[in-house]
mmCIF file with all atom_site columns, C-alpha atoms in Angstrom:
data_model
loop_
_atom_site.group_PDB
_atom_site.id
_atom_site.type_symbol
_atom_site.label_atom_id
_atom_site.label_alt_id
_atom_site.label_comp_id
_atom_site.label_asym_id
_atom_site.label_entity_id
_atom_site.label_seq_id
_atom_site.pdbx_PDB_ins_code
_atom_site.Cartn_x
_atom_site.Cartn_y
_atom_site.Cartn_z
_atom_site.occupancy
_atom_site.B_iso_or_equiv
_atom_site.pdbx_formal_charge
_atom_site.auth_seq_id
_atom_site.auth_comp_id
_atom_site.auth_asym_id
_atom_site.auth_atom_id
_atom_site.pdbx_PDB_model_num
ATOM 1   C CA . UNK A 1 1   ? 69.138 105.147 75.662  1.00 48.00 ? 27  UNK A CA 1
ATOM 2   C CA . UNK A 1 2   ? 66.417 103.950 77.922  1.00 52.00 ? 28  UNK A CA 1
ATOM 3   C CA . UNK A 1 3   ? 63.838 106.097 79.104  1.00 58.00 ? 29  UNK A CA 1
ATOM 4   C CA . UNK A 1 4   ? 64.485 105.427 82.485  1.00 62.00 ? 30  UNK A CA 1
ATOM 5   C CA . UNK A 1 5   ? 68.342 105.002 83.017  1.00 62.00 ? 31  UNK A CA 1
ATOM 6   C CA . UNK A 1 6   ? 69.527 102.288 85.215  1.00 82.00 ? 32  UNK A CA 1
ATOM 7   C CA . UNK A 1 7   ? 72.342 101.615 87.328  1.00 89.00 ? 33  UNK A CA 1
ATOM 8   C CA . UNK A 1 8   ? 74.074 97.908  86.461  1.00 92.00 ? 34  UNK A CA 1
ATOM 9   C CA . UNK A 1 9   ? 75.296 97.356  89.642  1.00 93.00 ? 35  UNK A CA 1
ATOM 10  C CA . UNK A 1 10  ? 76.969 98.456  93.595  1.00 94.00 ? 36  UNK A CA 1
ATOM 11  C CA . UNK A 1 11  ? 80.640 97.397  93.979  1.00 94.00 ? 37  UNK A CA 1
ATOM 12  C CA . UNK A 1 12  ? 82.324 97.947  97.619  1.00 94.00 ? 38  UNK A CA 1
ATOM 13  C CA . UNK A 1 13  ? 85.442 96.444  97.085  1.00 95.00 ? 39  UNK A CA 1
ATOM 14  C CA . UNK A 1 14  ? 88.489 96.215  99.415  1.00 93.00 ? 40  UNK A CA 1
ATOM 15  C CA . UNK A 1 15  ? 92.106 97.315  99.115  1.00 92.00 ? 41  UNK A CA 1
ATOM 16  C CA . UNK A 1 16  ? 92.475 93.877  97.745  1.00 93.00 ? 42  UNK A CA 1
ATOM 17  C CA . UNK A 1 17  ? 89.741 93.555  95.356  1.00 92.00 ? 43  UNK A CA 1
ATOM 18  C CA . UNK A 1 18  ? 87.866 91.277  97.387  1.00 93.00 ? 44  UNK A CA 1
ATOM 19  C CA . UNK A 1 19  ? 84.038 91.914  97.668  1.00 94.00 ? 45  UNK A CA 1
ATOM 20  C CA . UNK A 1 20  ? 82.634 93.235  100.610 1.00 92.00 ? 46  UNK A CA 1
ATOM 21  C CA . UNK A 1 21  ? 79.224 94.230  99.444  1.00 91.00 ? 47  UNK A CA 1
ATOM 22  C CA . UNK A 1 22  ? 77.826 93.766  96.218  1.00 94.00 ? 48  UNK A CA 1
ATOM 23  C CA . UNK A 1 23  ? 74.364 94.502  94.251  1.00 93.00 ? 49  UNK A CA 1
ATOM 24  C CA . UNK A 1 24  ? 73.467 93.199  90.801  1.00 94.00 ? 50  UNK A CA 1
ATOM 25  C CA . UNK A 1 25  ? 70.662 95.023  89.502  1.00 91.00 ? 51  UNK A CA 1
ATOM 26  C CA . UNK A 1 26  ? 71.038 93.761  85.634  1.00 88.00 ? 52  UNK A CA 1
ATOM 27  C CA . UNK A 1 27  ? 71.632 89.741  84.069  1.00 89.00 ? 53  UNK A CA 1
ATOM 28  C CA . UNK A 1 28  ? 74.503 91.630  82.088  1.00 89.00 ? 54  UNK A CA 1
ATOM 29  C CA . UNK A 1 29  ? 76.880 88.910  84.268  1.00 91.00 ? 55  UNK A CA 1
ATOM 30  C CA . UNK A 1 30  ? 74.987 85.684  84.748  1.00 92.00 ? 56  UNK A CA 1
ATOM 31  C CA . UNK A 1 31  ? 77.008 83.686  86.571  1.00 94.00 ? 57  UNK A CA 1
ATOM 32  C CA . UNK A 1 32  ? 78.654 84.387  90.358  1.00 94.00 ? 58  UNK A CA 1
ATOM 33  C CA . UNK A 1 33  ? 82.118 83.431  88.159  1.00 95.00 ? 59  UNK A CA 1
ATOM 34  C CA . UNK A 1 34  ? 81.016 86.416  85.451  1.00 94.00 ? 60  UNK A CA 1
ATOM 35  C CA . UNK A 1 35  ? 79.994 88.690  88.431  1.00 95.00 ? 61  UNK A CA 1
ATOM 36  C CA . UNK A 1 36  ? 83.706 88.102  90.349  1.00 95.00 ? 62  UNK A CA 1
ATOM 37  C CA . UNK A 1 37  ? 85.326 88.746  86.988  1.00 95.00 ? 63  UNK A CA 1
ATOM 38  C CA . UNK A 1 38  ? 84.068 91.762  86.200  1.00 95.00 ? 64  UNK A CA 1
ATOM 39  C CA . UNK A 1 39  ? 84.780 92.724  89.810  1.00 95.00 ? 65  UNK A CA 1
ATOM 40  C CA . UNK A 1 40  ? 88.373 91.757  89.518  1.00 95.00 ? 66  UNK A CA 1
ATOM 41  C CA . UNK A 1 41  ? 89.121 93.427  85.992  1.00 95.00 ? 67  UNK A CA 1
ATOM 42  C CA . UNK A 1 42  ? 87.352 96.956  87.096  1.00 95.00 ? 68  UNK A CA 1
ATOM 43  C CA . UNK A 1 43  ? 89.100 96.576  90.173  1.00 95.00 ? 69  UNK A CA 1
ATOM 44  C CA . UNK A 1 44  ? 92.524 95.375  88.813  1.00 94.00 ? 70  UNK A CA 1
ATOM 45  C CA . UNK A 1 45  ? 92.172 98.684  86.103  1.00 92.00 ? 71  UNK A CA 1
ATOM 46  C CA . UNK A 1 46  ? 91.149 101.023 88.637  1.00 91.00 ? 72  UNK A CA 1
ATOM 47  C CA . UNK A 1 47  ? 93.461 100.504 91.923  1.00 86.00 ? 73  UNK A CA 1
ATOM 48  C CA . UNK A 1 48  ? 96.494 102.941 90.629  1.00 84.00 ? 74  UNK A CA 1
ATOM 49  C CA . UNK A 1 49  ? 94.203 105.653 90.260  1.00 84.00 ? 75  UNK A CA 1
ATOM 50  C CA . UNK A 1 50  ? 93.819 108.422 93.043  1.00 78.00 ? 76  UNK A CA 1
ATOM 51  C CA . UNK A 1 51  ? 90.339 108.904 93.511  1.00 72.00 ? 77  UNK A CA 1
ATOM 52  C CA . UNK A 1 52  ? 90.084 109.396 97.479  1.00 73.00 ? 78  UNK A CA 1
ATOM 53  C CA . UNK A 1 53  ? 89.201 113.390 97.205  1.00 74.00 ? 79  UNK A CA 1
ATOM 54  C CA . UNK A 1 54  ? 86.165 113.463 94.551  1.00 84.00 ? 80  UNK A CA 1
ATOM 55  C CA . UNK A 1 55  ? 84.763 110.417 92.236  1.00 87.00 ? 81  UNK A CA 1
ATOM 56  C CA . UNK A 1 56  ? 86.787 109.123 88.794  1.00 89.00 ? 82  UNK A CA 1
ATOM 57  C CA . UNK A 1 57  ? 85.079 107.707 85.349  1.00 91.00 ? 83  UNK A CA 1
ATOM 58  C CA . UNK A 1 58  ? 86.045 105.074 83.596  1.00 90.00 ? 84  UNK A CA 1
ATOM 59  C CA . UNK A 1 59  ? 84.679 102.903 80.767  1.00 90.00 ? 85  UNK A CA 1
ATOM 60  C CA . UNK A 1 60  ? 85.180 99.634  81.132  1.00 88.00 ? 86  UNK A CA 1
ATOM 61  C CA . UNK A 1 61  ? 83.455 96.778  78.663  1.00 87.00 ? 87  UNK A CA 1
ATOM 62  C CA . UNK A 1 62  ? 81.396 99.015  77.399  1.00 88.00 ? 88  UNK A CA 1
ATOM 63  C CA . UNK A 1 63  ? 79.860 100.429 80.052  1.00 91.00 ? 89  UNK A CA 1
ATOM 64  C CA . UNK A 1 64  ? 80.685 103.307 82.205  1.00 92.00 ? 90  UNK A CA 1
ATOM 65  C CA . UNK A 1 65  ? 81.873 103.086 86.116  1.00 93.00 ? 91  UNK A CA 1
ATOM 66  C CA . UNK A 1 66  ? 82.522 105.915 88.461  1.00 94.00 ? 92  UNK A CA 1
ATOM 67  C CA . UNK A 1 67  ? 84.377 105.509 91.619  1.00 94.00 ? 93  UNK A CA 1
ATOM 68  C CA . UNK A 1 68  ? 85.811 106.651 94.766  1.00 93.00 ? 94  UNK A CA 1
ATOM 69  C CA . UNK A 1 69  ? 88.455 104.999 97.204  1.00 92.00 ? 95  UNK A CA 1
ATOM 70  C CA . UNK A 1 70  ? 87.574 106.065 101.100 1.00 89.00 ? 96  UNK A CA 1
ATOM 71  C CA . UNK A 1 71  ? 90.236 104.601 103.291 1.00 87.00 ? 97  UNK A CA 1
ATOM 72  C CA . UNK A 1 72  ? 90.088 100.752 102.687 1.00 88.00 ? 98  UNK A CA 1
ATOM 73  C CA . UNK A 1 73  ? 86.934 100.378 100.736 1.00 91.00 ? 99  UNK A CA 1
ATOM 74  C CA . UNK A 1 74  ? 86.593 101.084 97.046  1.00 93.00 ? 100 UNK A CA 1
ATOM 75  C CA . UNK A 1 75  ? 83.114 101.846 95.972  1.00 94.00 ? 101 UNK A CA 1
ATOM 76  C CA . UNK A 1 76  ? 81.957 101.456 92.398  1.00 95.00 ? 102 UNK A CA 1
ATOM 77  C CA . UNK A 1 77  ? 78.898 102.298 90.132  1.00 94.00 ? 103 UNK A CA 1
ATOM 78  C CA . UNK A 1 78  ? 78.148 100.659 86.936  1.00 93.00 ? 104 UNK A CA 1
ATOM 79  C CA . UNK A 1 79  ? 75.732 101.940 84.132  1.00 90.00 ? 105 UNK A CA 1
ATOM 80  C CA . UNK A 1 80  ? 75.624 101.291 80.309  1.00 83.00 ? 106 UNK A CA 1
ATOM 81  C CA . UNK A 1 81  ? 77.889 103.218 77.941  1.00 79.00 ? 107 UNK A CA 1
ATOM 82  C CA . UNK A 1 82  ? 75.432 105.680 76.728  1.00 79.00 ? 108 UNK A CA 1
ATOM 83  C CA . UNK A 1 83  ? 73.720 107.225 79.674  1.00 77.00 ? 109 UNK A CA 1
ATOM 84  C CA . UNK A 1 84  ? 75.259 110.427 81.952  1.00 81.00 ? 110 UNK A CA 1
ATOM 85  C CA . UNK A 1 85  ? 77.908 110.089 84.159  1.00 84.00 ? 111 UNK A CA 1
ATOM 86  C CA . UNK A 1 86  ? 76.863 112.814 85.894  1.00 87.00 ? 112 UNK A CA 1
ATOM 87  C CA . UNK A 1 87  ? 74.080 111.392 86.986  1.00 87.00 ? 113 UNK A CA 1
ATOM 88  C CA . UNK A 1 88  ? 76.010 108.020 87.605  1.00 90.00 ? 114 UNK A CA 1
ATOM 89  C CA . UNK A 1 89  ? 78.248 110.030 89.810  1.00 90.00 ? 115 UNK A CA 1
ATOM 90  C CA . UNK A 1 90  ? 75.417 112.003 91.713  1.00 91.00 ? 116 UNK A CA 1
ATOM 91  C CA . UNK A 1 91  ? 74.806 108.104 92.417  1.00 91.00 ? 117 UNK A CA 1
ATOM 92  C CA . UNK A 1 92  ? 77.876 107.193 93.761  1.00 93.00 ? 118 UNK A CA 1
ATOM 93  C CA . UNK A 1 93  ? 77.821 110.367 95.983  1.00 92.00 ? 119 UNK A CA 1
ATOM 94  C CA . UNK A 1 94  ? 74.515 109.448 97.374  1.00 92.00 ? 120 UNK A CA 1
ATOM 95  C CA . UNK A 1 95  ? 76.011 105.779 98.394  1.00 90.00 ? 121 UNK A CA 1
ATOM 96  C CA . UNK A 1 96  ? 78.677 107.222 99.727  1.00 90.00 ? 122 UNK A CA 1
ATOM 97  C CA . UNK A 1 97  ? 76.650 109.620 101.945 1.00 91.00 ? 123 UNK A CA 1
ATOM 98  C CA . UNK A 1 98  ? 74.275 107.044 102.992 1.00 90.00 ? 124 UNK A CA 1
ATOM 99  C CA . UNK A 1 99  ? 77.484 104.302 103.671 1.00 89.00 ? 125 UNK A CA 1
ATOM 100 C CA . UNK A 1 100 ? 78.641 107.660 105.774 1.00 87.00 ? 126 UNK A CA 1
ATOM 101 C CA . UNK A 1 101 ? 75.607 108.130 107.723 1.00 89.00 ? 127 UNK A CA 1
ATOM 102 C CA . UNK A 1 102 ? 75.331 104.583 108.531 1.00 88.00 ? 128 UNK A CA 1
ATOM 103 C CA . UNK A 1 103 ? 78.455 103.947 109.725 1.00 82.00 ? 129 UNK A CA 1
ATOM 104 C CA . UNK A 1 104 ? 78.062 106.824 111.698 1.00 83.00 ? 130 UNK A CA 1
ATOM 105 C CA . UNK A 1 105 ? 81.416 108.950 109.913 1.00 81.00 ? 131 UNK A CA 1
ATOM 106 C CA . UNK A 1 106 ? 83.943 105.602 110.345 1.00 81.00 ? 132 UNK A CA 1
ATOM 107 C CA . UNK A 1 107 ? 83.592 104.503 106.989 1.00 84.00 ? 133 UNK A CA 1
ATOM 108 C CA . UNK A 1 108 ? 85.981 101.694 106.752 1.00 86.00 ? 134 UNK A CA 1
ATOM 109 C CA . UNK A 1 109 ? 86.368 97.803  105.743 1.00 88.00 ? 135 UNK A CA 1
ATOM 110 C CA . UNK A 1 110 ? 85.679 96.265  109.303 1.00 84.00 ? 136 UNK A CA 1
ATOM 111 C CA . UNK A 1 111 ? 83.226 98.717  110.439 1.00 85.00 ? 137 UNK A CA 1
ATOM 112 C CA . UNK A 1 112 ? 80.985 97.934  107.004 1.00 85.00 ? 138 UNK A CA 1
ATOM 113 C CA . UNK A 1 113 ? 82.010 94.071  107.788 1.00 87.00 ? 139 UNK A CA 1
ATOM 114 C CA . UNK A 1 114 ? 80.503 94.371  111.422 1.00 86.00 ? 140 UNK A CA 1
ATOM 115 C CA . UNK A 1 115 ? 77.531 96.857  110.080 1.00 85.00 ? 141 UNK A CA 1
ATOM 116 C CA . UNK A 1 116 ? 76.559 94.401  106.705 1.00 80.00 ? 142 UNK A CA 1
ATOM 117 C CA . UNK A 1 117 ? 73.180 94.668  107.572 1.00 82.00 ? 143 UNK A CA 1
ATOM 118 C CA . UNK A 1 118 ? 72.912 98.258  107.285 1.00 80.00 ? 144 UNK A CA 1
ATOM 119 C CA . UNK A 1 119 ? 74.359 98.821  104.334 1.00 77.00 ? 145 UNK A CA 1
#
């Protein structure tokens, strides 16, 4: 375990799996075809799940990814397999918040579409 734990990436992912906002923050996927696979197969394992009231964990290729659905966007936060989910989820709820604030309460796909920027 690192000293300082990291988060992998920031998935916001729509109903369909499709990317609406996305942030890398590790070379674990090299490639945009790596980074849209991983997307797909987290999403694709993930979608039958009901996590709309509090965040879900999952390990997935060795790493660990907590999530939360809010209306039509799926949000996602990766972090290697040996760190705290807890503090992985204490992520995710942070996001969220922030996501929340910025979109002023109406956190859905077209209002993060027209608000990119912010987010």
């Amino acid at each position: 375990m690192e000293f300082c734990p990291s988060v992998k990436n920031i998935l916001l992912l729509d109903l369909e799996g499709k990317r609406i906002a996305v942030k890398y923050y590790s070379n674990d996927w090299p490639t945009n075809n790596a980074k849209e696979a991983f997307e797909k197969a987290v999403f694709n394992k993930t979608q039958k799940t009901n996590a709309r009231t509090k965040a879900e964990i999952a390990m997935f290729e060795n790493k660990i990814v907590v999530y939360k659905f809010v209306q039509d966007i799926h949000f996602y936060v990766t972090r290697g397999e040996d760190e705290n989910e807890i503090i992985l989820a204490t992520v995710l709820q942070g996001f969220f918040d922030a996501v929340g604030i910025l979109l002023r309460g109406n956190v859905d796909k077209n209002e993060a579409l027209e608000n990119l920027d912010l987010i």
